[in-house]
Amino acid sequence: MATRAVPAAGGAGGAGKQEAHRWKILISSQVFHPKVGGIETVSKLLAEEFAELGHEVTLVTLEKWNQPDRFPFRVIRRPGPAELLREVAACDIYWQNHIGLKTAWPALLLRKPWVVTLHGGLGSGFRARLKRAVLAHAVCINISNFMANVNHYGLLVLRNPYDNRNFRIQSNTRSRELVFLGRLEPEKGASALPLLLQLLRERSLQPKLTVIGDGQERTALERHCLDAGLDEQVDFVGVKEGPELAETLNSHQIMVIPSFCDESFGIVALEGIACGCVVAGFDTGGLHEAVGPCGVLVPRGDVRALADAIEALLKNPDQQAALRARADEHLARFSCRSVALEYLEVFHSLLCAGGTQCGKSLGQGQ
């Protein structure tokens, strides 16, 4: 199925439209702070940007948190049915950042203007069929051309933003060569890192690797590195966020993304590129849309080809410099403000077209 990108909000009249309208925007994000992940990040960044642009923003989430929320928008955690219904009734636009059946029903009941961003496939079975039936009443957004082709549902493609205020080049001193950022889970491919380092060692290369993140594979990975004599090359630093994460990324040359799964998009690639890393990884899912011209991707699972790519980058600083030189132009379209304005154009078109009746006019399809 073909995909169609929404025109940039800064285009013909886009920015002016946003200045003329101030809405009550209700965001549903089933996962949210304090958890860390793509959906959580996008929900926070766009909620902050909508609020900064003058909209009244409320976010509802099923995520527990026993500390006060300190965001420039209201957060309601684990709302009951009556409270959720009231919030949906009071809003101008309801945006679900990924489909969730537990929070979709008020939009169906009240026939509110409703937008759903799909961060992954809908799967199969009864729940998938139910989700497809529900989504027939919403305007659907995919976060990459890859996801649009996987879902065969929704023609709009708006890619995820990254935190461009935090992730930026701070230093040109890059004392470590390789960095991995992600959950230490099977699908993220961290288990390929020891073999990658061994292949590079066979070529007389012993780059330093920093592993940022945590998960079920951490203990096994640490033991594997110790048994293989790689422990002096690898530093496991756990989870890092915010300025601390940006500072760590700024001290590295190459971000390694060896994902075995089909990445829906790849915000971590944007964060690495913004901090001056070039990317080397497996070509999976929509990752190439995030990496763009700022890295090298090889076939999924081919660790030897990944070692070849990293060897070439380590031995050729000019190649690294050429990839870094393309970063600013590539990243501009993924800034929080750019993506927020694109979403607001979708909201504006939906409201102007009569809310739930405008799916076809916005390019929605099955």
PDB file of N, CA and C in Angstrom, residues 234-335:
ATOM      1  N   VAL A 234      34.862  -3.757  27.373  1.00  0.00           N
ATOM      2  CA  VAL A 234      33.428  -3.475  27.478  1.00  0.00           C
ATOM      3  C   VAL A 234      33.093  -2.890  28.841  1.00  0.00           C
ATOM      4  N   ASP A 235      32.303  -1.827  28.826  1.00  0.00           N
ATOM      5  CA  ASP A 235      31.868  -1.172  30.057  1.00  0.00           C
ATOM      6  C   ASP A 235      30.343  -1.166  30.087  1.00  0.00           C
ATOM      7  N   PHE A 236      29.754  -1.922  31.021  1.00  0.00           N
ATOM      8  CA  PHE A 236      28.300  -1.934  31.203  1.00  0.00           C
ATOM      9  C   PHE A 236      27.943  -0.840  32.209  1.00  0.00           C
ATOM     10  N   VAL A 237      27.192   0.165  31.773  1.00  0.00           N
ATOM     11  CA  VAL A 237      26.942   1.335  32.627  1.00  0.00           C
ATOM     12  C   VAL A 237      25.490   1.456  33.063  1.00  0.00           C
ATOM     13  N   GLY A 238      24.637   0.513  32.672  1.00  0.00           N
ATOM     14  CA  GLY A 238      23.244   0.565  33.087  1.00  0.00           C
ATOM     15  C   GLY A 238      22.449   1.610  32.333  1.00  0.00           C
ATOM     16  N   VAL A 239      21.290   1.945  32.882  1.00  0.00           N
ATOM     17  CA  VAL A 239      20.378   2.899  32.241  1.00  0.00           C
ATOM     18  C   VAL A 239      20.865   4.325  32.475  1.00  0.00           C
ATOM     19  N   LYS A 240      20.866   5.116  31.433  1.00  0.00           N
ATOM     20  CA  LYS A 240      21.168   6.542  31.530  1.00  0.00           C
ATOM     21  C   LYS A 240      20.080   7.314  30.801  1.00  0.00           C
ATOM     22  N   GLU A 241      19.772   8.492  31.295  1.00  0.00           N
ATOM     23  CA  GLU A 241      18.739   9.328  30.689  1.00  0.00           C
ATOM     24  C   GLU A 241      19.195  10.780  30.661  1.00  0.00           C
ATOM     25  N   GLY A 242      18.471  11.586  29.875  1.00  0.00           N
ATOM     26  CA  GLY A 242      18.649  13.024  29.893  1.00  0.00           C
ATOM     27  C   GLY A 242      20.060  13.480  29.596  1.00  0.00           C
ATOM     28  N   PRO A 243      20.506  14.542  30.280  1.00  0.00           N
ATOM     29  CA  PRO A 243      21.839  15.104  30.022  1.00  0.00           C
ATOM     30  C   PRO A 243      22.967  14.100  30.222  1.00  0.00           C
ATOM     31  N   GLU A 244      22.825  13.196  31.195  1.00  0.00           N
ATOM     32  CA  GLU A 244      23.871  12.196  31.427  1.00  0.00           C
ATOM     33  C   GLU A 244      24.024  11.284  30.218  1.00  0.00           C
ATOM     34  N   LEU A 245      22.897  10.883  29.618  1.00  0.00           N
ATOM     35  CA  LEU A 245      22.948  10.043  28.421  1.00  0.00           C
ATOM     36  C   LEU A 245      23.571  10.806  27.262  1.00  0.00           C
ATOM     37  N   ALA A 246      23.154  12.045  27.065  1.00  0.00           N
ATOM     38  CA  ALA A 246      23.704  12.847  25.966  1.00  0.00           C
ATOM     39  C   ALA A 246      25.211  13.030  26.118  1.00  0.00           C
ATOM     40  N   GLU A 247      25.662  13.269  27.341  1.00  0.00           N
ATOM     41  CA  GLU A 247      27.101  13.432  27.584  1.00  0.00           C
ATOM     42  C   GLU A 247      27.857  12.150  27.251  1.00  0.00           C
ATOM     43  N   THR A 248      27.284  11.002  27.622  1.00  0.00           N
ATOM     44  CA  THR A 248      27.941   9.725  27.335  1.00  0.00           C
ATOM     45  C   THR A 248      28.016   9.476  25.834  1.00  0.00           C
ATOM     46  N   LEU A 249      26.928   9.717  25.119  1.00  0.00           N
ATOM     47  CA  LEU A 249      26.932   9.510  23.669  1.00  0.00           C
ATOM     48  C   LEU A 249      27.965  10.403  22.996  1.00  0.00           C
ATOM     49  N   ASN A 250      28.144  11.599  23.514  1.00  0.00           N
ATOM     50  CA  ASN A 250      29.088  12.546  22.921  1.00  0.00           C
ATOM     51  C   ASN A 250      30.539  12.098  23.010  1.00  0.00           C
ATOM     52  N   SER A 251      30.821  11.101  23.831  1.00  0.00           N
ATOM     53  CA  SER A 251      32.205  10.634  23.959  1.00  0.00           C
ATOM     54  C   SER A 251      32.490   9.435  23.063  1.00  0.00           C
ATOM     55  N   HIS A 252      31.561   9.097  22.166  1.00  0.00           N
ATOM     56  CA  HIS A 252      31.716   7.918  21.306  1.00  0.00           C
ATOM     57  C   HIS A 252      31.696   8.287  19.823  1.00  0.00           C
ATOM     58  N   GLN A 253      32.294   7.411  19.021  1.00  0.00           N
ATOM     59  CA  GLN A 253      32.356   7.621  17.576  1.00  0.00           C
ATOM     60  C   GLN A 253      31.210   6.938  16.825  1.00  0.00           C
ATOM     61  N   ILE A 254      30.909   5.696  17.198  1.00  0.00           N
ATOM     62  CA  ILE A 254      29.991   4.864  16.413  1.00  0.00           C
ATOM     63  C   ILE A 254      28.932   4.266  17.325  1.00  0.00           C
ATOM     64  N   MET A 255      27.657   4.432  16.975  1.00  0.00           N
ATOM     65  CA  MET A 255      26.569   3.754  17.674  1.00  0.00           C
ATOM     66  C   MET A 255      26.252   2.459  16.932  1.00  0.00           C
ATOM     67  N   VAL A 256      26.273   1.344  17.665  1.00  0.00           N
ATOM     68  CA  VAL A 256      25.998   0.031  17.082  1.00  0.00           C
ATOM     69  C   VAL A 256      24.552  -0.346  17.390  1.00  0.00           C
ATOM     70  N   ILE A 257      23.766  -0.660  16.343  1.00  0.00           N
ATOM     71  CA  ILE A 257      22.361  -1.053  16.517  1.00  0.00           C
ATOM     72  C   ILE A 257      22.157  -2.407  15.836  1.00  0.00           C
ATOM     73  N   PRO A 258      22.428  -3.508  16.558  1.00  0.00           N
ATOM     74  CA  PRO A 258      22.359  -4.842  15.949  1.00  0.00           C
ATOM     75  C   PRO A 258      21.015  -5.533  16.168  1.00  0.00           C
ATOM     76  N   SER A 259      19.911  -4.800  16.005  1.00  0.00           N
ATOM     77  CA  SER A 259      18.584  -5.347  16.307  1.00  0.00           C
ATOM     78  C   SER A 259      18.255  -6.543  15.424  1.00  0.00           C
ATOM     79  N   PHE A 260      17.709  -7.576  16.057  1.00  0.00           N
ATOM     80  CA  PHE A 260      17.215  -8.732  15.320  1.00  0.00           C
ATOM     81  C   PHE A 260      15.746  -8.565  14.944  1.00  0.00           C
ATOM     82  N   CYS A 261      15.037  -7.680  15.645  1.00  0.00           N
ATOM     83  CA  CYS A 261      13.607  -7.489  15.381  1.00  0.00           C
ATOM     84  C   CYS A 261      13.415  -6.417  14.310  1.00  0.00           C
ATOM     85  N   ASP A 262      12.201  -6.343  13.773  1.00  0.00           N
ATOM     86  CA  ASP A 262      11.853  -5.275  12.841  1.00  0.00           C
ATOM     87  C   ASP A 262      11.598  -4.005  13.641  1.00  0.00           C
ATOM     88  N   GLU A 263      12.552  -3.112  13.655  1.00  0.00           N
ATOM     89  CA  GLU A 263      12.376  -1.848  14.363  1.00  0.00           C
ATOM     90  C   GLU A 263      11.301  -1.021  13.659  1.00  0.00           C
ATOM     91  N   SER A 264      10.327  -0.540  14.443  1.00  0.00           N
ATOM     92  CA  SER A 264       9.286   0.296  13.852  1.00  0.00           C
ATOM     93  C   SER A 264       9.874   1.572  13.278  1.00  0.00           C
ATOM     94  N   PHE A 265      10.854   2.120  13.991  1.00  0.00           N
ATOM     95  CA  PHE A 265      11.516   3.342  13.525  1.00  0.00           C
ATOM     96  C   PHE A 265      12.946   3.375  14.067  1.00  0.00           C
ATOM     97  N   GLY A 266      13.168   3.914  15.260  1.00  0.00           N
ATOM     98  CA  GLY A 266      14.511   3.922  15.828  1.00  0.00           C
ATOM     99  C   GLY A 266      14.940   5.268  16.370  1.00  0.00           C
ATOM    100  N   ILE A 267      14.287   5.718  17.452  1.00  0.00           N
ATOM    101  CA  ILE A 267      14.634   7.008  18.048  1.00  0.00           C
ATOM    102  C   ILE A 267      16.073   7.021  18.542  1.00  0.00           C
ATOM    103  N   VAL A 268      16.563   5.866  19.029  1.00  0.00           N
ATOM    104  CA  VAL A 268      17.940   5.845  19.551  1.00  0.00           C
ATOM    105  C   VAL A 268      18.940   6.239  18.469  1.00  0.00           C
ATOM    106  N   ALA A 269      18.641   5.903  17.224  1.00  0.00           N
ATOM    107  CA  ALA A 269      19.537   6.300  16.134  1.00  0.00           C
ATOM    108  C   ALA A 269      19.586   7.818  16.007  1.00  0.00           C
ATOM    109  N   LEU A 270      18.429   8.471  16.114  1.00  0.00           N
ATOM    110  CA  LEU A 270      18.395   9.930  16.047  1.00  0.00           C
ATOM    111  C   LEU A 270      19.183  10.541  17.198  1.00  0.00           C
ATOM    112  N   GLU A 271      19.038   9.966  18.397  1.00  0.00           N
ATOM    113  CA  GLU A 271      19.755  10.486  19.562  1.00  0.00           C
ATOM    114  C   GLU A 271      21.264  10.359  19.373  1.00  0.00           C
ATOM    115  N   GLY A 272      21.694   9.217  18.849  1.00  0.00           N
ATOM    116  CA  GLY A 272      23.120   9.031  18.610  1.00  0.00           C
ATOM    117  C   GLY A 272      23.653   9.974  17.548  1.00  0.00           C
ATOM    118  N   ILE A 273      22.932  10.081  16.439  1.00  0.00           N
ATOM    119  CA  ILE A 273      23.356  10.969  15.351  1.00  0.00           C
ATOM    120  C   ILE A 273      23.438  12.409  15.843  1.00  0.00           C
ATOM    121  N   ALA A 274      22.444  12.827  16.636  1.00  0.00           N
ATOM    122  CA  ALA A 274      22.422  14.201  17.140  1.00  0.00           C
ATOM    123  C   ALA A 274      23.608  14.494  18.048  1.00  0.00           C
ATOM    124  N   CYS A 275      24.142  13.457  18.698  1.00  0.00           N
ATOM    125  CA  CYS A 275      25.298  13.625  19.587  1.00  0.00           C
ATOM    126  C   CYS A 275      26.620  13.362  18.873  1.00  0.00           C
ATOM    127  N   GLY A 276      26.581  13.240  17.548  1.00  0.00           N
ATOM    128  CA  GLY A 276      27.810  13.129  16.780  1.00  0.00           C
ATOM    129  C   GLY A 276      28.274  11.728  16.470  1.00  0.00           C
ATOM    130  N   CYS A 277      27.468  10.722  16.801  1.00  0.00           N
ATOM    131  CA  CYS A 277      27.826   9.346  16.449  1.00  0.00           C
ATOM    132  C   CYS A 277      27.395   9.046  15.016  1.00  0.00           C
ATOM    133  N   VAL A 278      28.144   8.208  14.341  1.00  0.00           N
ATOM    134  CA  VAL A 278      27.648   7.612  13.104  1.00  0.00           C
ATOM    135  C   VAL A 278      27.085   6.245  13.486  1.00  0.00           C
ATOM    136  N   VAL A 279      26.165   5.735  12.697  1.00  0.00           N
ATOM    137  CA  VAL A 279      25.460   4.501  13.044  1.00  0.00           C
ATOM    138  C   VAL A 279      25.966   3.347  12.198  1.00  0.00           C
ATOM    139  N   ALA A 280      26.149   2.199  12.839  1.00  0.00           N
ATOM    140  CA  ALA A 280      26.413   0.943  12.139  1.00  0.00           C
ATOM    141  C   ALA A 280      25.464  -0.089  12.730  1.00  0.00           C
ATOM    142  N   GLY A 281      24.687  -0.756  11.885  1.00  0.00           N
ATOM    143  CA  GLY A 281      23.714  -1.689  12.426  1.00  0.00           C
ATOM    144  C   GLY A 281      23.122  -2.588  11.369  1.00  0.00           C
ATOM    145  N   PHE A 282      22.128  -3.364  11.805  1.00  0.00           N
ATOM    146  CA  PHE A 282      21.404  -4.248  10.901  1.00  0.00           C
ATOM    147  C   PHE A 282      20.243  -3.490  10.272  1.00  0.00           C
ATOM    148  N   ASP A 283      19.988  -3.763   9.018  1.00  0.00           N
ATOM    149  CA  ASP A 283      18.917  -3.101   8.275  1.00  0.00           C
ATOM    150  C   ASP A 283      17.603  -3.815   8.574  1.00  0.00           C
ATOM    151  N   THR A 284      16.901  -3.358   9.604  1.00  0.00           N
ATOM    152  CA  THR A 284      15.659  -4.001  10.025  1.00  0.00           C
ATOM    153  C   THR A 284      14.523  -2.994  10.071  1.00  0.00           C
ATOM    154  N   GLY A 285      13.378  -3.395   9.531  1.00  0.00           N
ATOM    155  CA  GLY A 285      12.182  -2.577   9.643  1.00  0.00           C
ATOM    156  C   GLY A 285      12.371  -1.166   9.137  1.00  0.00           C
ATOM    157  N   GLY A 286      11.952  -0.202   9.980  1.00  0.00           N
ATOM    158  CA  GLY A 286      12.036   1.203   9.603  1.00  0.00           C
ATOM    159  C   GLY A 286      13.298   1.892  10.076  1.00  0.00           C
ATOM    160  N   LEU A 287      14.293   1.119  10.526  1.00  0.00           N
ATOM    161  CA  LEU A 287      15.511   1.737  11.058  1.00  0.00           C
ATOM    162  C   LEU A 287      16.218   2.594  10.020  1.00  0.00           C
ATOM    163  N   HIS A 288      16.200   2.160   8.761  1.00  0.00           N
ATOM    164  CA  HIS A 288      16.911   2.937   7.735  1.00  0.00           C
ATOM    165  C   HIS A 288      16.295   4.322   7.557  1.00  0.00           C
ATOM    166  N   GLU A 289      15.006   4.479   7.907  1.00  0.00           N
ATOM    167  CA  GLU A 289      14.369   5.788   7.799  1.00  0.00           C
ATOM    168  C   GLU A 289      14.877   6.729   8.881  1.00  0.00           C
ATOM    169  N   ALA A 290      15.236   6.177  10.041  1.00  0.00           N
ATOM    170  CA  ALA A 290      15.805   6.993  11.114  1.00  0.00           C
ATOM    171  C   ALA A 290      17.280   7.292  10.862  1.00  0.00           C
ATOM    172  N   VAL A 291      18.015   6.304  10.371  1.00  0.00           N
ATOM    173  CA  VAL A 291      19.456   6.477  10.142  1.00  0.00           C
ATOM    174  C   VAL A 291      19.719   7.382   8.949  1.00  0.00           C
ATOM    175  N   GLY A 292      18.924   7.219   7.885  1.00  0.00           N
ATOM    176  CA  GLY A 292      19.105   8.043   6.699  1.00  0.00           C
ATOM    177  C   GLY A 292      20.521   7.961   6.151  1.00  0.00           C
ATOM    178  N   PRO A 293      21.113   9.114   5.786  1.00  0.00           N
ATOM    179  CA  PRO A 293      22.459   9.120   5.189  1.00  0.00           C
ATOM    180  C   PRO A 293      23.572   9.221   6.226  1.00  0.00           C
ATOM    181  N   CYS A 294      23.248   8.921   7.486  1.00  0.00           N
ATOM    182  CA  CYS A 294      24.199   9.172   8.578  1.00  0.00           C
ATOM    183  C   CYS A 294      24.788   7.895   9.169  1.00  0.00           C
ATOM    184  N   GLY A 295      24.735   6.798   8.398  1.00  0.00           N
ATOM    185  CA  GLY A 295      25.288   5.555   8.913  1.00  0.00           C
ATOM    186  C   GLY A 295      25.360   4.487   7.850  1.00  0.00           C
ATOM    187  N   VAL A 296      25.741   3.291   8.290  1.00  0.00           N
ATOM    188  CA  VAL A 296      25.893   2.139   7.399  1.00  0.00           C
ATOM    189  C   VAL A 296      25.085   0.986   7.983  1.00  0.00           C
ATOM    190  N   LEU A 297      24.199   0.404   7.179  1.00  0.00           N
ATOM    191  CA  LEU A 297      23.394  -0.733   7.613  1.00  0.00           C
ATOM    192  C   LEU A 297      23.704  -1.938   6.741  1.00  0.00           C
ATOM    193  N   VAL A 298      23.720  -3.110   7.370  1.00  0.00           N
ATOM    194  CA  VAL A 298      24.022  -4.363   6.675  1.00  0.00           C
ATOM    195  C   VAL A 298      22.863  -5.325   6.905  1.00  0.00           C
ATOM    196  N   PRO A 299      22.795  -6.427   6.136  1.00  0.00           N
ATOM    197  CA  PRO A 299      21.678  -7.364   6.300  1.00  0.00           C
ATOM    198  C   PRO A 299      21.549  -7.874   7.740  1.00  0.00           C
ATOM    199  N   ARG A 300      20.305  -8.013   8.167  1.00  0.00           N
ATOM    200  CA  ARG A 300      20.024  -8.455   9.530  1.00  0.00           C
ATOM    201  C   ARG A 300      20.720  -9.774   9.865  1.00  0.00           C
ATOM    202  N   GLY A 301      21.371  -9.814  11.019  1.00  0.00           N
ATOM    203  CA  GLY A 301      21.993 -11.032  11.511  1.00  0.00           C
ATOM    204  C   GLY A 301      23.387 -11.309  10.987  1.00  0.00           C
ATOM    205  N   ASP A 302      23.863 -10.522  10.027  1.00  0.00           N
ATOM    206  CA  ASP A 302      25.185 -10.760   9.437  1.00  0.00           C
ATOM    207  C   ASP A 302      26.241 -10.015  10.260  1.00  0.00           C
ATOM    208  N   VAL A 303      26.701 -10.658  11.332  1.00  0.00           N
ATOM    209  CA  VAL A 303      27.649 -10.012  12.241  1.00  0.00           C
ATOM    210  C   VAL A 303      28.982  -9.754  11.550  1.00  0.00           C
ATOM    211  N   ARG A 304      29.373 -10.642  10.642  1.00  0.00           N
ATOM    212  CA  ARG A 304      30.634 -10.441   9.923  1.00  0.00           C
ATOM    213  C   ARG A 304      30.561  -9.186   9.041  1.00  0.00           C
ATOM    214  N   ALA A 305      29.430  -8.992   8.374  1.00  0.00           N
ATOM    215  CA  ALA A 305      29.272  -7.782   7.558  1.00  0.00           C
ATOM    216  C   ALA A 305      29.263  -6.533   8.435  1.00  0.00           C
ATOM    217  N   LEU A 306      28.680  -6.649   9.625  1.00  0.00           N
ATOM    218  CA  LEU A 306      28.685  -5.517  10.552  1.00  0.00           C
ATOM    219  C   LEU A 306      30.108  -5.209  11.009  1.00  0.00           C
ATOM    220  N   ALA A 307      30.890  -6.252  11.261  1.00  0.00           N
ATOM    221  CA  ALA A 307      32.299  -6.056  11.619  1.00  0.00           C
ATOM    222  C   ALA A 307      33.057  -5.383  10.478  1.00  0.00           C
ATOM    223  N   ASP A 308      32.759  -5.780   9.237  1.00  0.00           N
ATOM    224  CA  ASP A 308      33.393  -5.146   8.075  1.00  0.00           C
ATOM    225  C   ASP A 308      33.095  -3.647   8.050  1.00  0.00           C
ATOM    226  N   ALA A 309      31.814  -3.309   8.279  1.00  0.00           N
ATOM    227  CA  ALA A 309      31.404  -1.905   8.231  1.00  0.00           C
ATOM    228  C   ALA A 309      32.086  -1.095   9.327  1.00  0.00           C
ATOM    229  N   ILE A 310      32.148  -1.661  10.524  1.00  0.00           N
ATOM    230  CA  ILE A 310      32.774  -0.947  11.638  1.00  0.00           C
ATOM    231  C   ILE A 310      34.278  -0.827  11.426  1.00  0.00           C
ATOM    232  N   GLU A 311      34.900  -1.876  10.905  1.00  0.00           N
ATOM    233  CA  GLU A 311      36.329  -1.808  10.595  1.00  0.00           C
ATOM    234  C   GLU A 311      36.612  -0.664   9.625  1.00  0.00           C
ATOM    235  N   ALA A 312      35.785  -0.563   8.582  1.00  0.00           N
ATOM    236  CA  ALA A 312      35.989   0.504   7.595  1.00  0.00           C
ATOM    237  C   ALA A 312      35.845   1.881   8.235  1.00  0.00           C
ATOM    238  N   LEU A 313      34.866   2.034   9.123  1.00  0.00           N
ATOM    239  CA  LEU A 313      34.663   3.322   9.781  1.00  0.00           C
ATOM    240  C   LEU A 313      35.818   3.662  10.720  1.00  0.00           C
ATOM    241  N   LEU A 314      36.286   2.671  11.468  1.00  0.00           N
ATOM    242  CA  LEU A 314      37.384   2.917  12.405  1.00  0.00           C
ATOM    243  C   LEU A 314      38.676   3.282  11.685  1.00  0.00           C
ATOM    244  N   LYS A 315      38.883   2.691  10.513  1.00  0.00           N
ATOM    245  CA  LYS A 315      40.124   2.930   9.777  1.00  0.00           C
ATOM    246  C   LYS A 315      40.042   4.142   8.849  1.00  0.00           C
ATOM    247  N   ASN A 316      38.857   4.724   8.738  1.00  0.00           N
ATOM    248  CA  ASN A 316      38.683   5.822   7.794  1.00  0.00           C
ATOM    249  C   ASN A 316      37.945   6.982   8.465  1.00  0.00           C
ATOM    250  N   PRO A 317      38.642   7.819   9.210  1.00  0.00           N
ATOM    251  CA  PRO A 317      37.999   8.969   9.858  1.00  0.00           C
ATOM    252  C   PRO A 317      37.287   9.888   8.874  1.00  0.00           C
ATOM    253  N   ASP A 318      37.782   9.953   7.642  1.00  0.00           N
ATOM    254  CA  ASP A 318      37.126  10.809   6.649  1.00  0.00           C
ATOM    255  C   ASP A 318      35.720  10.309   6.330  1.00  0.00           C
ATOM    256  N   GLN A 319      35.531   8.979   6.313  1.00  0.00           N
ATOM    257  CA  GLN A 319      34.199   8.432   6.080  1.00  0.00           C
ATOM    258  C   GLN A 319      33.266   8.802   7.231  1.00  0.00           C
ATOM    259  N   GLN A 320      33.775   8.705   8.455  1.00  0.00           N
ATOM    260  CA  GLN A 320      32.972   9.127   9.601  1.00  0.00           C
ATOM    261  C   GLN A 320      32.589  10.603   9.478  1.00  0.00           C
ATOM    262  N   ALA A 321      33.553  11.421   9.120  1.00  0.00           N
ATOM    263  CA  ALA A 321      33.301  12.860   9.012  1.00  0.00           C
ATOM    264  C   ALA A 321      32.257  13.158   7.944  1.00  0.00           C
ATOM    265  N   ALA A 322      32.308  12.424   6.834  1.00  0.00           N
ATOM    266  CA  ALA A 322      31.336  12.634   5.758  1.00  0.00           C
ATOM    267  C   ALA A 322      29.925  12.280   6.217  1.00  0.00           C
ATOM    268  N   LEU A 323      29.793  11.210   6.991  1.00  0.00           N
ATOM    269  CA  LEU A 323      28.479  10.818   7.507  1.00  0.00           C
ATOM    270  C   LEU A 323      27.969  11.840   8.522  1.00  0.00           C
ATOM    271  N   ARG A 324      28.852  12.342   9.375  1.00  0.00           N
ATOM    272  CA  ARG A 324      28.449  13.343  10.368  1.00  0.00           C
ATOM    273  C   ARG A 324      28.014  14.643   9.700  1.00  0.00           C
ATOM    274  N   ALA A 325      28.630  14.963   8.581  1.00  0.00           N
ATOM    275  CA  ALA A 325      28.324  16.227   7.900  1.00  0.00           C
ATOM    276  C   ALA A 325      26.882  16.274   7.400  1.00  0.00           C
ATOM    277  N   ARG A 326      26.247  15.116   7.268  1.00  0.00           N
ATOM    278  CA  ARG A 326      24.871  15.063   6.763  1.00  0.00           C
ATOM    279  C   ARG A 326      23.835  15.138   7.883  1.00  0.00           C
ATOM    280  N   ALA A 327      24.292  15.192   9.127  1.00  0.00           N
ATOM    281  CA  ALA A 327      23.385  15.036  10.264  1.00  0.00           C
ATOM    282  C   ALA A 327      22.386  16.182  10.398  1.00  0.00           C
ATOM    283  N   ASP A 328      22.841  17.422  10.314  1.00  0.00           N
ATOM    284  CA  ASP A 328      21.949  18.553  10.575  1.00  0.00           C
ATOM    285  C   ASP A 328      20.742  18.551   9.648  1.00  0.00           C
ATOM    286  N   GLU A 329      20.986  18.360   8.369  1.00  0.00           N
ATOM    287  CA  GLU A 329      19.883  18.355   7.405  1.00  0.00           C
ATOM    288  C   GLU A 329      18.936  17.185   7.664  1.00  0.00           C
ATOM    289  N   HIS A 330      19.502  16.025   7.977  1.00  0.00           N
ATOM    290  CA  HIS A 330      18.680  14.843   8.229  1.00  0.00           C
ATOM    291  C   HIS A 330      17.823  15.018   9.477  1.00  0.00           C
ATOM    292  N   LEU A 331      18.391  15.592  10.535  1.00  0.00           N
ATOM    293  CA  LEU A 331      17.700  15.671  11.819  1.00  0.00           C
ATOM    294  C   LEU A 331      16.629  16.749  11.866  1.00  0.00           C
ATOM    295  N   ALA A 332      16.698  17.736  10.987  1.00  0.00           N
ATOM    296  CA  ALA A 332      15.789  18.880  11.068  1.00  0.00           C
ATOM    297  C   ALA A 332      14.326  18.462  11.051  1.00  0.00           C
ATOM    298  N   ARG A 333      13.989  17.461  10.276  1.00  0.00           N
ATOM    299  CA  ARG A 333      12.587  17.040  10.140  1.00  0.00           C
ATOM    300  C   ARG A 333      12.081  16.288  11.362  1.00  0.00           C
ATOM    301  N   PHE A 334      13.006  15.887  12.276  1.00  0.00           N
ATOM    302  CA  PHE A 334      12.618  15.102  13.442  1.00  0.00           C
ATOM    303  C   PHE A 334      12.638  15.916  14.736  1.00  0.00           C
ATOM    304  N   SER A 335      12.805  17.230  14.650  1.00  0.00           N
ATOM    305  CA  SER A 335      12.788  18.045  15.860  1.00  0.00           C
ATOM    306  C   SER A 335      11.393  18.012  16.480  1.00  0.00           C
TER     307      SER A 335
END
